Coordinates of C-alpha atoms and ligand atoms in Angstrom, one line a residue:
M25 CA 0.0 0.0 0.0
H26 CA 1.3 3.5 -0.9
Q27 CA 0.4 6.2 1.5
Y28 CA 0.2 9.4 -0.4
I29 CA -1.1 11.7 2.3
R30 CA 1.3 12.1 5.1
P31 CA 0.7 15.1 7.3
R32 CA 4.1 14.6 8.9
R33 CA 5.8 15.9 5.8
L34 CA 4.7 19.4 6.9
R35 CA 6.4 18.8 10.3
K36 CA 9.6 17.3 8.9
D37 CA 11.9 20.1 10.0
G38 CA 12.0 23.5 11.5
A39 CA 12.1 25.3 8.2
I40 CA 8.9 23.7 6.8
R41 CA 7.1 24.0 10.1
D42 CA 7.9 27.8 10.1
L43 CA 6.7 28.1 6.5
V44 CA 3.3 26.6 7.2
A45 CA 2.8 28.0 10.8
E46 CA -0.7 29.6 11.1
S47 CA 0.0 31.8 14.0
S48 CA 3.0 33.7 15.3
V49 CA 3.5 35.9 18.4
T50 CA 5.7 38.9 18.6
T51 CA 6.4 41.5 21.2
D52 CA 4.0 43.8 19.3
D53 CA 1.1 41.7 20.6
L54 CA 1.7 42.3 24.3
I55 CA 0.3 44.6 27.0
Y56 CA 1.9 44.4 30.4
P57 CA -0.4 44.9 33.5
V58 CA 1.4 46.8 36.2
F59 CA 0.5 47.8 39.8
L60 CA 1.3 51.3 40.7
L61 CA 2.0 52.5 44.3
P62 CA 1.8 56.1 45.5
G63 CA 5.0 57.9 46.6
S64 CA 8.5 57.1 45.5
N65 CA 11.2 54.5 45.8
S66 CA 8.9 51.7 46.9
Q67 CA 8.6 48.2 45.6
E68 CA 6.5 45.5 47.3
P69 CA 6.5 41.9 46.0
I70 CA 3.1 40.3 45.4
S71 CA 3.4 36.9 47.2
S72 CA 0.9 35.0 45.1
M73 CA 2.4 36.3 41.9
P74 CA 6.2 35.5 42.1
G75 CA 8.2 38.0 40.1
Q76 CA 5.5 40.7 40.1
N77 CA 5.7 43.8 42.3
R78 CA 3.7 46.8 43.2
V79 CA 6.0 49.8 42.3
S80 CA 6.1 53.5 42.7
L81 CA 6.3 55.8 39.6
D82 CA 10.0 56.5 39.8
L83 CA 10.9 52.8 39.7
L84 CA 8.3 52.1 37.1
L85 CA 9.8 54.8 34.8
K86 CA 13.2 53.1 35.1
S87 CA 11.8 49.7 34.1
L88 CA 9.8 51.2 31.3
K89 CA 13.0 52.4 29.7
T90 CA 14.3 48.9 29.6
W91 CA 11.1 47.3 28.5
T92 CA 10.3 49.9 25.7
E93 CA 13.9 49.4 24.4
K94 CA 13.0 45.7 24.1
G95 CA 9.9 46.6 22.1
L96 CA 7.1 46.9 24.7
K97 CA 4.0 48.4 23.1
G98 CA 1.7 49.0 26.0
I99 CA 0.9 48.8 29.7
C100 CA -2.3 48.5 31.6
L101 CA -1.9 50.5 34.7
F102 CA -3.7 49.6 38.0
P103 CA -3.5 51.9 41.1
V104 CA -2.9 50.5 44.6
V105 CA -5.2 53.0 46.3
P106 CA -4.5 53.8 50.0
E107 CA -7.5 53.0 52.3
K108 CA -7.9 56.6 53.3
H109 CA -8.8 57.5 49.7
K110 CA -11.5 54.9 49.4
D111 CA -15.2 55.6 49.7
S112 CA -18.5 54.0 48.8
H113 CA -18.7 55.9 45.4
G114 CA -15.1 55.6 44.3
T115 CA -14.8 59.4 44.0
Y116 CA -11.0 59.3 44.2
S117 CA -11.0 57.7 40.7
Y118 CA -11.7 61.1 39.1
N119 CA -10.1 63.4 41.7
P120 CA -7.5 65.5 39.9
D121 CA -5.1 65.0 42.7
N122 CA -5.2 61.2 42.2
F123 CA -1.6 59.9 42.2
Y124 CA -2.5 57.5 39.5
L125 CA -3.8 60.2 37.0
K126 CA -0.7 62.3 37.7
A127 CA 1.6 59.2 37.2
M128 CA -0.2 58.5 33.9
A129 CA 0.5 62.0 32.6
E130 CA 4.1 61.7 33.5
I131 CA 4.5 58.3 31.9
K132 CA 2.9 59.7 28.7
S133 CA 5.2 62.7 28.6
K134 CA 8.3 60.5 29.0
F135 CA 7.2 57.7 26.8
P136 CA 4.8 59.2 24.2
N137 CA 4.9 56.1 22.0
L138 CA 3.9 53.7 24.8
L139 CA 0.2 52.9 24.8
I140 CA -1.4 53.3 28.2
M141 CA -4.5 51.3 28.9
T142 CA -6.5 51.8 32.1
D143 CA -9.0 49.7 34.0
V144 CA -12.4 51.3 34.6
A145 CA -14.3 49.9 37.6
L146 CA -14.9 51.0 41.2
D147 CA -13.2 48.2 43.0
P148 CA -9.7 49.7 43.7
Y149 CA -11.3 52.9 44.9
S150 CA -14.3 51.4 46.8
T151 CA -14.6 50.7 50.5
D152 CA -17.0 47.9 49.4
G153 CA -14.5 46.3 47.0
H154 CA -17.2 46.0 44.3
D155 CA -17.0 47.2 40.7
G156 CA -20.2 49.3 41.1
I157 CA -21.9 51.3 43.8
V158 CA -23.5 49.1 46.5
D159 CA -26.9 49.9 47.9
S160 CA -26.3 50.0 51.6
K161 CA -29.7 48.6 52.5
T162 CA -30.1 45.8 50.0
G163 CA -26.5 45.0 48.9
E164 CA -27.5 45.4 45.3
I165 CA -24.9 46.6 42.9
L166 CA -26.6 49.7 41.4
N167 CA -26.2 49.8 37.6
D168 CA -27.2 53.2 36.4
P169 CA -25.7 55.3 39.2
T170 CA -22.4 53.4 38.6
L171 CA -22.3 54.5 35.0
E172 CA -21.9 58.1 36.1
V173 CA -18.8 57.3 38.1
L174 CA -17.4 55.1 35.3
S175 CA -17.8 57.9 32.8
K176 CA -16.2 60.5 35.0
M177 CA -13.3 58.2 35.7
S178 CA -12.9 57.5 32.0
V179 CA -12.8 61.2 31.1
A180 CA -10.3 61.9 33.9
Q181 CA -8.1 59.1 32.5
A182 CA -8.4 60.3 28.9
K183 CA -7.4 63.8 30.2
A184 CA -4.4 62.3 31.9
G185 CA -3.3 60.8 28.6
A186 CA -4.8 57.3 28.5
D187 CA -4.8 55.9 25.0
I188 CA -7.1 53.0 25.8
I189 CA -10.0 53.0 28.3
G190 CA -10.7 49.5 29.6
P191 CA -14.1 49.2 31.3
S192 CA -13.9 46.0 33.4
D193 CA -17.0 46.5 35.6
M194 CA -19.6 44.6 33.5
M195 CA -22.4 47.2 34.2
D196 CA -25.0 47.3 31.4
G197 CA -24.7 50.2 29.1
R198 CA -21.2 51.3 30.3
V199 CA -19.6 51.4 26.9
L200 CA -22.2 53.8 25.6
S201 CA -22.1 55.9 28.6
I202 CA -18.3 56.2 28.5
R203 CA -18.3 56.7 24.7
E204 CA -20.8 59.6 25.0
S205 CA -18.8 61.3 27.7
L206 CA -15.6 60.9 25.8
E207 CA -17.1 62.4 22.7
E208 CA -18.7 65.3 24.6
E209 CA -15.3 66.1 26.0
G210 CA -13.6 66.0 22.6
F211 CA -11.8 62.7 23.1
H212 CA -12.7 61.3 19.7
N213 CA -9.6 59.2 19.3
T214 CA -9.6 57.5 22.7
L215 CA -10.0 53.8 22.3
I216 CA -12.3 51.6 24.3
M217 CA -11.1 48.1 25.0
S218 CA -14.1 46.6 26.6
Y219 CA -13.8 43.7 29.0
T220 CA -16.7 42.1 27.1
A221 CA -16.7 38.5 28.2
K222 CA -15.5 38.9 31.7
Y223 CA -16.4 35.9 33.8
A224 CA -17.1 35.6 37.5
S225 CA -13.9 33.6 37.8
A226 CA -12.0 32.3 40.8
F227 CA -8.8 33.0 38.8
Y228 CA -8.6 36.7 39.9
G229 CA -7.6 35.9 43.5
P230 CA -3.9 37.0 43.3
F231 CA -4.9 40.3 41.6
R232 CA -7.3 41.1 44.4
E233 CA -4.4 40.5 46.9
A234 CA -2.2 42.8 44.9
L235 CA -4.7 45.7 45.0
D236 CA -6.3 44.7 48.3
S237 CA -9.6 45.0 46.4
A238 CA -11.6 41.9 47.2
P239 CA -15.3 42.4 47.8
K240 CA -16.1 43.0 51.4
S241 CA -19.3 41.1 51.1
G242 CA -20.9 38.9 48.5
D243 CA -19.4 38.0 45.2
K244 CA -19.4 39.5 41.7
K245 CA -21.9 37.1 40.1
T246 CA -24.7 39.6 39.6
Y247 CA -22.5 41.5 37.1
Q248 CA -19.6 39.3 35.9
M249 CA -20.7 36.5 33.5
D250 CA -21.7 33.0 34.5
I251 CA -18.9 30.6 33.9
R252 CA -21.4 28.1 32.4
N253 CA -22.4 30.3 29.5
S254 CA -21.1 31.1 26.1
S255 CA -23.9 32.6 24.1
E256 CA -24.1 35.4 26.7
A257 CA -20.6 36.4 25.5
L258 CA -21.9 36.9 22.0
R259 CA -24.7 39.1 23.3
E260 CA -22.3 41.2 25.4
A261 CA -20.0 41.5 22.4
E262 CA -22.7 42.7 20.0
L263 CA -23.9 45.3 22.6
D264 CA -20.3 46.5 23.2
V265 CA -19.7 46.9 19.5
S266 CA -23.0 48.8 19.0
E267 CA -22.2 51.0 21.9
G268 CA -18.8 52.1 20.5
A269 CA -16.1 49.6 21.7
D270 CA -13.1 49.4 19.5
I271 CA -11.6 46.2 20.9
L272 CA -13.3 43.4 22.8
M273 CA -11.6 41.4 25.6
V274 CA -12.1 37.9 26.8
K275 CA -11.1 37.2 30.4
P276 CA -9.7 34.9 31.9
G277 CA -7.7 33.5 29.0
M278 CA -6.7 29.8 29.1
P279 CA -10.0 28.4 30.6
Y280 CA -12.0 30.5 28.1
L281 CA -10.3 29.8 24.7
D282 CA -13.6 28.5 23.4
I283 CA -15.1 32.0 24.0
L284 CA -12.2 33.7 22.3
K285 CA -12.6 31.4 19.3
L286 CA -16.4 32.0 19.2
L287 CA -16.0 35.7 19.1
H288 CA -13.3 35.4 16.5
L289 CA -15.5 33.4 14.2
E290 CA -18.6 35.6 14.7
L291 CA -17.2 39.2 14.8
E292 CA -14.8 41.4 12.9
T293 CA -13.8 43.5 15.9
P294 CA -10.2 43.1 17.1
L295 CA -10.0 40.8 20.1
S296 CA -7.8 40.8 23.2
V297 CA -7.4 38.3 25.9
Y298 CA -6.3 38.7 29.5
Q299 CA -4.1 35.9 31.0
V300 CA -5.1 36.7 34.5
S301 CA -3.3 36.6 37.8
G302 CA -4.4 33.1 38.7
E303 CA -3.3 31.7 35.4
Y304 CA 0.1 33.3 35.9
A305 CA 0.3 32.0 39.5
M306 CA -0.5 28.4 38.4
L307 CA 2.2 28.3 35.8
K308 CA 4.7 30.1 38.0
A309 CA 4.1 27.8 41.0
A310 CA 4.5 24.6 38.9
A311 CA 7.7 26.1 37.3
E312 CA 9.1 26.9 40.8
K313 CA 8.5 23.3 41.8
G314 CA 10.4 22.1 38.7
W315 CA 7.2 20.5 37.3
L316 CA 6.9 22.7 34.2
V317 CA 9.4 24.7 32.2
E318 CA 8.4 28.3 32.7
K319 CA 9.5 29.7 29.4
D320 CA 8.0 26.9 27.3
V321 CA 4.6 26.9 29.0
A322 CA 4.4 30.7 29.0
V323 CA 5.2 30.9 25.3
E324 CA 2.8 28.0 24.5
S325 CA -0.1 29.7 26.4
I326 CA 0.5 32.9 24.4
V327 CA 0.6 31.1 21.1
A328 CA -2.7 29.4 22.1
F329 CA -4.3 32.9 22.5
K330 CA -3.1 33.9 19.0
R331 CA -4.3 30.7 17.5
A332 CA -7.8 31.2 19.0
G333 CA -8.0 34.6 17.5
A334 CA -6.6 37.3 19.9
S335 CA -4.7 40.2 18.4
I336 CA -3.7 41.6 21.8
I337 CA -2.6 39.7 24.9
L338 CA -2.4 41.0 28.4
S339 CA 0.1 38.9 30.3
Y340 CA 2.2 39.1 33.5
F341 CA 4.8 37.2 31.6
T342 CA 5.4 40.2 29.4
P343 CA 8.9 41.3 30.7
S344 CA 10.2 37.8 30.2
L345 CA 8.4 37.3 26.9
L346 CA 10.1 40.5 25.5
D347 CA 13.3 38.4 25.9
W348 CA 12.0 35.0 25.0
L349 CA 10.2 36.1 21.8
S350 CA 13.3 37.9 20.5
E351 CA 15.7 34.9 20.9
Ligands
LIG420 C1 -11.2 44.9 38.3 C2 -10.4 43.9 37.7 C3 -10.1 42.6 38.1 C4 -9.1 42.1 37.3 C5 -8.9 43.1 36.3 N1 -9.7 44.2 36.6 C6 -10.5 41.9 39.3 C7 -12.0 41.6 39.5 O1 -12.8 41.8 38.6 O2 -12.3 41.2 40.6 C8 -8.4 40.8 37.4 C9 -7.1 40.6 36.7 C10 -6.3 39.5 37.2 O3 -6.7 38.6 37.9 O4 -5.1 39.5 36.8 N2 -12.5 44.9 38.0

């Protein structure tokens, strides 16, 4: 018997594998999420995210020089807000004295070509640790009153120089509300990368430790998506596109590759994916134990995101990937 069809021919050596490869990842695809501390000269390691730190602006600026020289395209900046600035309505988020807004303006002036993405939600600024305003009597997360805060926060961030506004709160109508406010204030070119399919996931634990932003009571299941659903992601996506989102995000990443692929097949809007803190922690912990090879699993996970349809990847592995992907 002659076997004419042999798929292995296309895997024969590195050259042919490279020629037929369907996806590739470069440093152009990455956004690095960073945790910003107020003040100066401070750096605090995040215990559940080995290798990641909360840092003050001066130290971040030094690192940014190194990373941008290696090709870093963007950061997503998260503020570590001191307890004294938190309140039930997250008003510090749009206070012009906010250390985070000032830091953003300074980063933008020093690194004009670096894209700065923000996260729009109340949780880092809220005494309740929820993404929206909590009704003090019923505990309900109030949708429409929250939109006002989200819009003010977004405009303040755009004024400070943010290139990409990232609503992560999952309130209904937030993209429209933010888009209208940005247009009214003249920010026609500010992008919105909406956390479209953001699931009520247990993989965010280390991040909430990093920002000390865990909900004080209840969980986020009345606004973040149900982990059992996928058609809901399409519905959210269609809404976000119609409300004026430029890029749609799926989050977490690895457990939700099916959702990423679904949106990729159904929509034309560029997609991003967030490899969240718990995914990083898992891979990192296994690597520390010598059970997995860190570089190989990190690169493999990033390639999987590209294969499933992401144009943009937010990953805590970014500083290492800048080296690994250039080798
Ligand atoms: C805030 C926000 C969260 C993350 C990004 N933005 C936490 C949450 O929704 O509770 C998680 C990111 C990560 O785990 O790395 N709304």
